[in-house]
Amino acid sequence: MEKCCVLILAAGKGTRMHSAKPKVLQELLGEPMLGLLVHNLAPLFGEAIYAVCGHGREKIAKAFPNLKTIVQAEQLGTGHAVQLALPTLREAGYSRVLILNGDTPLVTADVVSSFLAQAKDADLAVATVQLKDPGAYGRIVREAGAIKAIVEAKDYSVAQYGEPSGEINAGVYVCSIDVAHTLLPQVTPSIKSGEYYFTDIVALALKAGKKVVGINCGRDERLLGINSPKELVHLEECLRAEIVERFLNQGVLLHAKELIRISPLAQIAPGAEITGPCEIYGASVVESGAKIMSHCVLQDSLVHAGAEIRSFSHLQGAEVGEGCLVGPFARLRPGAVLEQDAHVGNFVELKKTHLGAGSKANHLTYLGDAVIGERTNIGAGTITCNYDGKYKHPTIIGSEAFIGSNTALVAPVKVGEGALIGAGSTITRDVPAEQLAVARARQKNYDHKPLPKETTQETQNS
Ligand code: UD1
Ligand code: CA
């Protein structure tokens, strides 16, 4: 059986995006286009996925350190990109290659499976889509139903090819590596753009007596490319609506569904409840019975059953245990872990901090690099001073401790189990278990004679 791999063409600049970012790193629902393609194709091809990178390749390598890449230093066109990659694919033992444009991120495993099944006996197959207006896409030219050529929009002449049928090239192809290897050197640069077009291979393959098929995939929008912000937003909206509909059908309660954005990588269990507007990105997981209220943003976070995330909370790389209450206006940064029934209230920020079961930090607090035991109360305005300007230091607080309001814990520092800290303390030394620590200036009361009323007013007015 022929061994098939994937080649993603991702070297282009994406001039029409007007961005310094390489186009394939532009995001849909928080995921870069290239990541979406790899995510969709990995179930079929595993590790056998290669990408041709050129413009901004360092940024791509940084974002996808495990992706196999082939460098196209100068972007001379899609034909040049494929030709350059073939020796690597051959050496790796592949005889067939599925080629996809990197700016077609919604191609799914289903679409690809069906395309490959129909293309089984062909030396070269092209996926096509039927559009009302073929726009800037390469046009499919057929004769008596059989594909004859792909002609780029710029080069299309009605006199030569007739009125365009609306059938366009989706930029998804499968071909024999040997056939491509023989034919691509025969491609000549386009007179209009100077680029080597991969699409010229269709006419060349037919001339060489090869079997070429154009597989019409109907009006499937998932096969459209992204070249401009407008196209990106359009396809992103198609994907968003599809994801939301899928979760609704599975039994997730999504209020104001038009305003909910969920990453294709996220998992939301039936029985979870989300109120829009709301954004759930990355590999976030929301379990059954969890509730996410409006204006929250979750990124790569895990919310366990029965937890409630109240409005305007921001979670990134955080884990919220069963029955926890978070927010409104809470910020959980990477490494924030809340055990069962913990509470984090308004204007509280946690970073790399473990808050034990039943513990509470309800108001105006920063906890960083801290480990806090169970049923401990962190008073309003508590701050872990974890950074000395150069290094970060830990704060350890035992179970059933009580940290009075407006306490500064100067790390590294430990507060033992059941300890009590007086409000307004600046704690610089460890507090043993069950001790009361008060570290603030003792209050002194002085005699104070109020000024006569008129003088007070004059002073205030001056
Ligand atoms: C291409 C097709 C067109 C098709 C459309 C579908 C060609 C010549 N045209 O046009 O028929 O209808 O896609 O979306 O192929 N790239 C490289 N190296 C290069 C040039 C491009 O890797 O030297 C990559 C780009 O990063 C992009 C992909 O190839 O991901 C397609 O290039 P793009 O310039 O977007 O081609 P289109 O004009 O959209
Ligand atoms: Ca394109």
XYZ file of C-alpha atoms and ligand atoms in Angstrom:
502
model
C 0.000 0.000 0.000
C 1.196 3.503 -0.833
C 2.486 5.503 2.103
C 0.874 8.940 2.215
C 1.975 12.008 4.154
C 0.713 15.584 4.440
C 2.442 18.695 3.157
C 1.094 22.052 4.337
C 2.138 25.084 2.306
C 2.824 27.753 4.887
C 5.694 29.853 3.564
C 3.748 32.809 2.216
C 3.674 36.222 3.822
C -0.042 36.818 3.619
C 0.352 40.407 2.428
C -3.417 40.908 2.324
C -3.641 40.348 6.109
C -1.629 43.572 6.684
C 0.113 42.004 9.649
C 3.702 41.335 10.725
C 2.629 37.809 11.720
C 3.003 35.011 9.169
C -0.492 34.294 7.879
C -0.638 30.720 9.173
C -0.207 32.078 12.725
C -3.337 34.239 12.434
C -5.897 32.871 14.851
C -9.459 31.601 14.623
C -11.118 31.251 18.034
C -7.696 31.591 19.622
C -6.000 28.865 17.542
C -3.469 29.613 14.804
C -4.577 28.363 11.357
C -1.624 25.995 11.178
C -2.496 24.524 14.581
C -6.079 23.933 13.479
C -4.967 22.068 10.372
C -2.498 19.921 12.309
C -5.137 19.246 14.977
C -7.663 18.161 12.333
C -5.240 15.999 10.365
C -3.330 14.352 13.214
C -6.007 11.659 13.768
C -5.465 10.479 10.156
C -1.746 11.085 9.669
C -0.184 11.169 13.127
C 3.402 12.370 12.798
C 3.435 12.256 9.003
C 2.734 15.981 8.688
C 5.257 18.379 7.125
C 5.008 22.110 6.552
C 6.863 24.296 4.076
C 7.815 27.455 5.961
C 9.527 30.607 4.779
C 8.266 34.000 5.835
C 8.429 34.245 9.645
C 9.639 30.658 9.968
C 11.318 31.343 13.334
C 7.946 32.398 14.742
C 6.327 29.268 13.309
C 9.071 27.026 14.733
C 8.590 28.667 18.134
C 4.826 28.147 18.042
C 5.122 24.539 16.748
C 8.432 23.148 17.992
C 7.508 19.559 17.088
C 6.290 20.190 13.565
C 8.506 18.855 10.766
C 9.374 21.813 8.571
C 11.020 22.299 5.192
C 12.447 25.741 4.500
C 11.484 27.737 1.416
C 13.751 30.737 1.898
C 12.389 32.602 -1.119
C 8.674 32.319 -1.843
C 8.647 31.702 -5.563
C 5.167 30.174 -5.666
C 3.223 27.091 -4.618
C 4.825 24.955 -7.379
C 8.282 25.866 -6.126
C 7.244 25.146 -2.507
C 6.096 21.601 -3.338
C 9.051 20.853 -5.598
C 11.450 21.864 -2.870
C 9.782 19.563 -0.323
C 9.607 16.401 -2.440
C 13.159 15.059 -1.777
C 12.546 15.141 2.006
C 9.237 13.285 1.642
C 10.757 10.704 -0.681
C 13.691 10.087 1.642
C 11.236 9.543 4.488
C 9.703 6.708 2.416
C 6.475 8.304 1.224
C 5.119 7.714 -2.265
C 1.981 9.876 -2.104
C 1.348 13.306 -0.627
C -1.762 15.205 0.427
C -0.986 18.872 -0.197
C -2.974 21.618 1.518
C -2.682 25.377 1.534
C -1.914 26.500 5.081
C -4.566 29.210 4.777
C -7.406 26.670 4.516
C -7.670 25.846 8.210
C -11.139 24.344 8.428
C -10.453 21.251 6.372
C -11.560 18.402 8.610
C -10.528 14.763 8.834
C -13.954 13.816 7.382
C -13.512 16.032 4.334
C -9.999 14.668 3.782
C -11.038 11.008 4.242
C -13.819 11.334 1.702
C -11.535 13.187 -0.740
C -8.778 10.563 -0.412
C -11.240 7.698 -0.886
C -12.509 9.249 -4.132
C -8.959 10.011 -5.299
C -7.701 6.468 -4.685
C -6.803 5.529 -8.263
C -5.689 8.930 -9.504
C -2.113 10.097 -10.061
C -3.324 13.573 -9.150
C -6.595 14.721 -7.608
C -7.826 18.244 -6.906
C -10.610 19.144 -4.454
C -12.979 21.687 -5.936
C -15.772 23.851 -4.544
C -18.749 25.370 -6.312
C -19.094 29.120 -5.700
C -21.536 31.727 -7.000
C -18.628 34.086 -7.549
C -15.220 32.459 -8.137
C -13.489 35.650 -6.890
C -9.707 35.342 -6.758
C -9.667 31.538 -6.709
C -8.096 29.384 -9.392
C -10.808 28.360 -11.858
C -11.391 24.754 -12.838
C -11.621 24.276 -16.585
C -13.438 21.117 -17.688
C -14.145 19.567 -21.050
C -16.969 17.044 -21.307
C -16.935 16.796 -17.528
C -13.235 15.997 -17.219
C -10.810 18.439 -15.613
C -8.453 20.006 -18.159
C -6.643 22.719 -16.228
C -6.645 25.128 -13.303
C -6.348 28.705 -14.454
C -5.536 31.392 -11.897
C -7.989 34.296 -11.741
C -5.382 36.771 -13.004
C -4.678 34.647 -16.070
C -8.266 33.698 -16.891
C -9.589 34.845 -20.234
C -13.225 34.315 -21.105
C -12.290 34.305 -24.809
C -9.966 31.338 -24.243
C -11.841 29.348 -21.560
C -15.463 30.532 -21.776
C -17.603 31.902 -18.925
C -16.258 30.552 -15.585
C -18.500 27.832 -14.148
C -17.964 28.878 -10.530
C -16.050 25.681 -9.782
C -12.827 26.662 -8.057
C -9.632 25.039 -6.824
C -9.753 24.609 -3.042
C -5.995 24.217 -2.722
C -6.244 20.612 -1.501
C -4.550 18.016 -3.684
C -3.269 14.465 -3.483
C -0.651 13.184 -5.864
C 1.970 10.596 -6.527
C 5.344 11.923 -5.378
C 7.040 10.424 -8.458
C 4.628 12.164 -10.817
C 5.084 15.520 -9.068
C 8.848 15.035 -9.014
C 8.915 14.497 -12.787
C 6.475 17.252 -13.727
C 7.156 20.181 -11.385
C 10.512 21.062 -12.999
C 8.534 21.667 -16.200
C 6.421 24.416 -14.612
C 7.387 27.857 -15.933
C 6.850 31.106 -14.014
C 3.570 32.947 -14.589
C 3.929 35.856 -16.975
C 1.677 38.007 -14.754
C 3.164 37.283 -11.306
C 6.487 35.574 -11.945
C 5.448 32.745 -9.567
C 5.678 29.009 -10.181
C 2.107 27.770 -9.804
C 1.544 24.264 -8.451
C -1.785 24.373 -10.262
C -0.020 24.148 -13.642
C 0.671 20.506 -12.809
C -2.889 19.575 -13.870
C -2.372 20.369 -17.556
C 1.157 18.904 -17.477
C -0.036 15.630 -15.914
C -2.812 15.252 -18.494
C -0.304 15.872 -21.279
C 1.905 13.151 -19.800
C -1.049 10.712 -19.905
C -1.571 10.618 -16.142
C -4.914 10.099 -14.475
C -6.122 13.434 -13.116
C -9.456 13.957 -11.339
C -11.234 17.032 -10.039
C -13.377 16.024 -7.078
C -16.249 18.415 -6.606
C -16.860 18.819 -2.870
C -20.011 20.905 -3.417
C -20.396 24.175 -1.563
C -18.434 23.171 1.516
C -17.271 26.468 3.091
C -14.745 24.563 5.158
C -12.606 24.363 2.044
C -12.300 28.087 1.516
C -9.050 29.981 1.982
C -8.248 32.933 4.194
C -6.446 35.788 2.519
C -7.829 38.885 4.249
C -9.192 39.886 7.679
C -12.688 39.830 6.172
C -12.303 36.205 5.042
C -10.789 35.264 8.398
C -13.699 36.716 10.345
C -16.216 35.068 8.007
C -14.721 31.571 8.386
C -14.181 32.081 12.105
C -17.877 32.874 12.478
C -18.830 29.726 10.499
C -16.629 27.654 12.806
C -17.922 29.366 15.951
C -21.556 28.798 15.040
C -20.857 25.154 14.181
C -19.109 24.515 17.521
C -21.835 26.221 19.558
C -24.549 24.279 17.717
C -22.714 20.991 18.328
C -22.463 21.641 22.083
C -26.114 22.718 22.270
C -27.139 19.509 20.536
C -25.069 17.525 23.012
C -26.911 19.118 25.945
C -24.720 22.054 27.011
C -26.861 25.011 28.095
C -25.593 28.016 26.146
C -27.504 31.245 26.804
C -27.041 34.074 24.278
C -25.318 31.559 22.037
C -24.428 34.106 19.342
C -22.005 35.694 21.787
C -20.174 32.577 22.903
C -16.793 31.737 21.416
C -15.454 28.264 22.101
C -12.166 26.917 20.754
C -12.363 23.761 18.638
C -9.912 22.263 21.146
C -12.115 22.886 24.201
C -14.371 20.285 25.789
C -17.640 21.284 27.412
C -19.651 18.486 29.014
C -23.423 18.123 28.634
C -25.004 19.694 31.713
C -22.545 22.602 31.853
C -24.047 26.091 31.603
C -22.520 29.125 29.924
C -23.951 32.607 29.494
C -22.691 34.794 26.673
C -20.777 36.927 26.028
C -18.044 34.493 26.973
C -14.788 33.178 25.516
C -13.392 29.724 26.126
C -10.061 29.117 24.443
C -7.370 26.488 24.115
C -7.699 23.050 25.640
C -10.115 24.245 28.331
C -12.433 21.701 29.933
C -15.741 22.558 31.604
C -17.368 19.671 33.433
C -21.041 18.885 33.804
C -22.848 21.085 36.327
C -20.243 23.835 36.137
C -21.564 27.318 35.421
C -19.688 30.076 33.594
C -21.422 33.431 33.731
C -21.176 36.278 31.227
C -18.008 38.183 30.297
C -15.586 35.473 31.420
C -12.493 34.436 29.480
C -11.007 30.985 29.987
C -7.766 29.860 28.390
C -6.434 26.306 28.862
C -8.322 26.025 32.137
C -10.186 23.214 33.840
C -13.443 23.863 35.667
C -14.728 20.891 37.642
C -18.315 19.867 38.267
C -20.506 22.275 40.190
C -18.022 25.139 40.190
C -19.355 28.610 39.420
C -17.304 31.231 37.624
C -19.014 34.556 38.033
C -18.972 37.438 35.576
C -15.832 39.240 34.417
C -13.418 36.585 35.615
C -10.281 35.707 33.676
C -8.755 32.236 33.949
C -5.543 31.176 32.263
C -3.932 27.799 32.892
C -6.013 27.441 36.056
C -7.863 24.561 37.678
C -11.036 25.166 39.659
C -12.218 22.303 41.878
C -15.697 20.951 42.439
C -18.141 23.384 44.004
C -15.722 26.342 43.991
C -16.935 29.924 43.626
C -14.809 32.295 41.572
C -15.428 35.997 40.929
C -16.992 38.231 39.924
C -13.839 40.026 38.723
C -11.339 37.341 39.690
C -8.096 36.591 37.900
C -6.600 33.108 38.003
C -3.230 32.978 36.283
C -1.153 29.935 35.262
C -0.696 27.447 38.063
C -3.670 28.617 40.110
C -5.325 25.522 41.583
C -8.441 25.719 43.727
C -9.399 22.593 45.644
C -13.000 21.619 46.302
C -15.325 24.346 47.651
C -12.636 27.041 47.751
C -13.809 30.624 47.161
C -11.989 33.372 45.302
C -13.860 36.654 45.199
C -13.699 40.041 43.542
C -10.391 41.637 42.607
C -8.402 38.635 43.753
C -5.441 37.446 41.663
C -3.772 34.049 42.034
C -0.602 32.933 40.286
C 1.125 29.552 40.838
C -0.917 29.181 43.969
C -2.649 26.202 45.505
C -5.710 27.116 47.541
C -6.807 24.188 49.709
C -10.318 22.770 50.052
C -12.811 25.154 51.640
C -10.301 28.028 51.879
C -11.412 31.537 51.013
C -9.785 34.633 49.563
C -12.803 36.780 48.922
C -11.607 40.329 48.410
C -8.800 42.446 46.941
C -5.890 40.049 47.295
C -2.760 38.886 45.471
C -1.532 35.355 46.120
C 1.572 34.355 44.132
C 3.827 31.279 44.558
C 1.790 30.231 47.570
C 0.522 26.970 49.020
C -2.465 27.382 51.287
C -4.006 24.593 53.352
C -7.655 23.767 53.946
C -10.377 25.965 55.486
C -8.007 28.918 55.777
C -9.345 32.458 55.545
C -7.347 35.033 53.662
C -8.564 38.490 54.688
C -9.278 41.384 52.359
C -6.196 43.111 51.021
C -3.737 40.289 51.760
C -0.630 40.404 49.574
C 2.088 37.811 49.184
C 5.238 39.826 48.496
C 6.770 37.047 46.413
C 9.245 39.009 44.292
C 12.424 40.636 45.578
C 13.232 42.297 42.278
C 15.244 39.320 41.074
C 13.799 36.068 42.416
C 10.360 34.723 43.312
C 9.883 33.211 46.792
C 7.200 30.930 48.225
C 4.628 31.549 50.930
C 3.280 28.520 52.789
C 0.146 28.849 54.903
C -1.229 25.905 56.892
C -4.821 24.747 57.253
C -7.374 26.619 59.346
C -5.221 29.700 59.571
C -6.697 33.198 59.602
C -4.870 35.975 57.820
C -6.215 39.342 58.964
C -7.095 42.033 56.467
C -4.373 44.077 54.840
C -1.564 41.657 55.685
C 1.685 41.675 53.704
C 3.418 38.288 53.729
C 7.047 38.913 52.794
C 8.230 35.676 51.155
C 9.846 33.298 51.784
C 7.654 32.850 54.815
C 5.562 30.158 56.520
C 2.422 30.517 58.569
C 1.588 27.394 60.600
C -1.725 25.587 60.967
C -4.367 27.425 62.941
C -2.208 30.567 63.208
C -3.852 33.967 63.404
C -2.408 37.149 61.946
C -3.599 40.533 63.127
C -4.944 42.884 60.506
C -2.444 45.254 58.941
C 0.587 43.099 59.760
C 3.743 42.894 57.688
C 4.946 39.338 58.277
C 8.650 38.833 57.631
C 9.316 35.836 59.895
C 7.627 32.428 60.094
C 4.575 32.162 62.342
C 4.396 28.841 64.238
C 1.149 26.841 64.351
C -1.627 28.214 66.531
C 0.259 31.413 67.370
C -1.074 34.941 67.033
C 1.257 37.242 65.139
C 0.797 40.989 65.170
C 3.394 42.927 63.245
C 2.366 46.539 63.085
C 2.977 49.716 65.052
C 1.068 49.728 68.321
C -1.781 52.226 68.316
C -1.348 55.266 70.493
C -4.188 57.669 71.270
C -3.342 61.329 71.967
C -5.364 64.163 73.358
C -6.825 66.053 70.520
C -8.678 69.302 70.808
C -10.831 69.992 67.737
C -10.413 73.485 66.256
C -13.319 75.918 66.553
C -15.914 75.375 63.801
C -15.294 78.661 61.789
C -11.536 78.043 61.544
C -12.153 74.557 60.230
C -14.337 75.902 57.427
C -11.828 78.600 56.489
C -9.036 76.059 56.317
C -11.145 73.850 54.126
C -11.986 76.707 51.750
C -8.418 77.955 51.372
C -4.038 29.287 -4.334
C -4.158 28.548 -5.673
C -5.558 28.790 -6.218
C -6.590 28.307 -5.235
C -6.381 28.942 -3.870
C -7.270 28.247 -2.848
C -1.930 28.515 -6.642
C -1.044 29.095 -7.683
N -3.164 29.046 -6.575
O -4.177 30.673 -4.607
O -5.714 28.090 -7.452
O -7.878 28.588 -5.710
O -5.023 28.803 -3.445
O -7.227 28.831 -1.605
O -1.524 27.626 -5.941
N 2.805 29.451 -0.297
C 4.045 28.910 -0.038
N 5.094 29.293 -0.824
C 4.970 30.165 -1.847
C 3.684 30.705 -2.094
C 2.617 30.332 -1.310
O 4.218 28.108 0.874
O 5.987 30.444 -2.524
C 1.665 29.041 0.562
C 0.981 30.207 1.247
O 1.550 30.415 2.535
C -0.471 29.748 1.332
C -0.605 28.763 0.186
O 0.691 28.446 -0.262
O -0.741 29.073 2.541
C -1.393 29.342 -0.980
O -0.796 30.544 -1.399
P -1.645 31.852 -1.721
O -0.699 32.923 -2.143
O -2.578 32.146 -0.619
O -2.430 31.342 -3.005
P -3.813 31.852 -3.550
O -3.593 33.089 -4.351
O -4.831 31.886 -2.505
Ca -4.790 31.713 -0.342
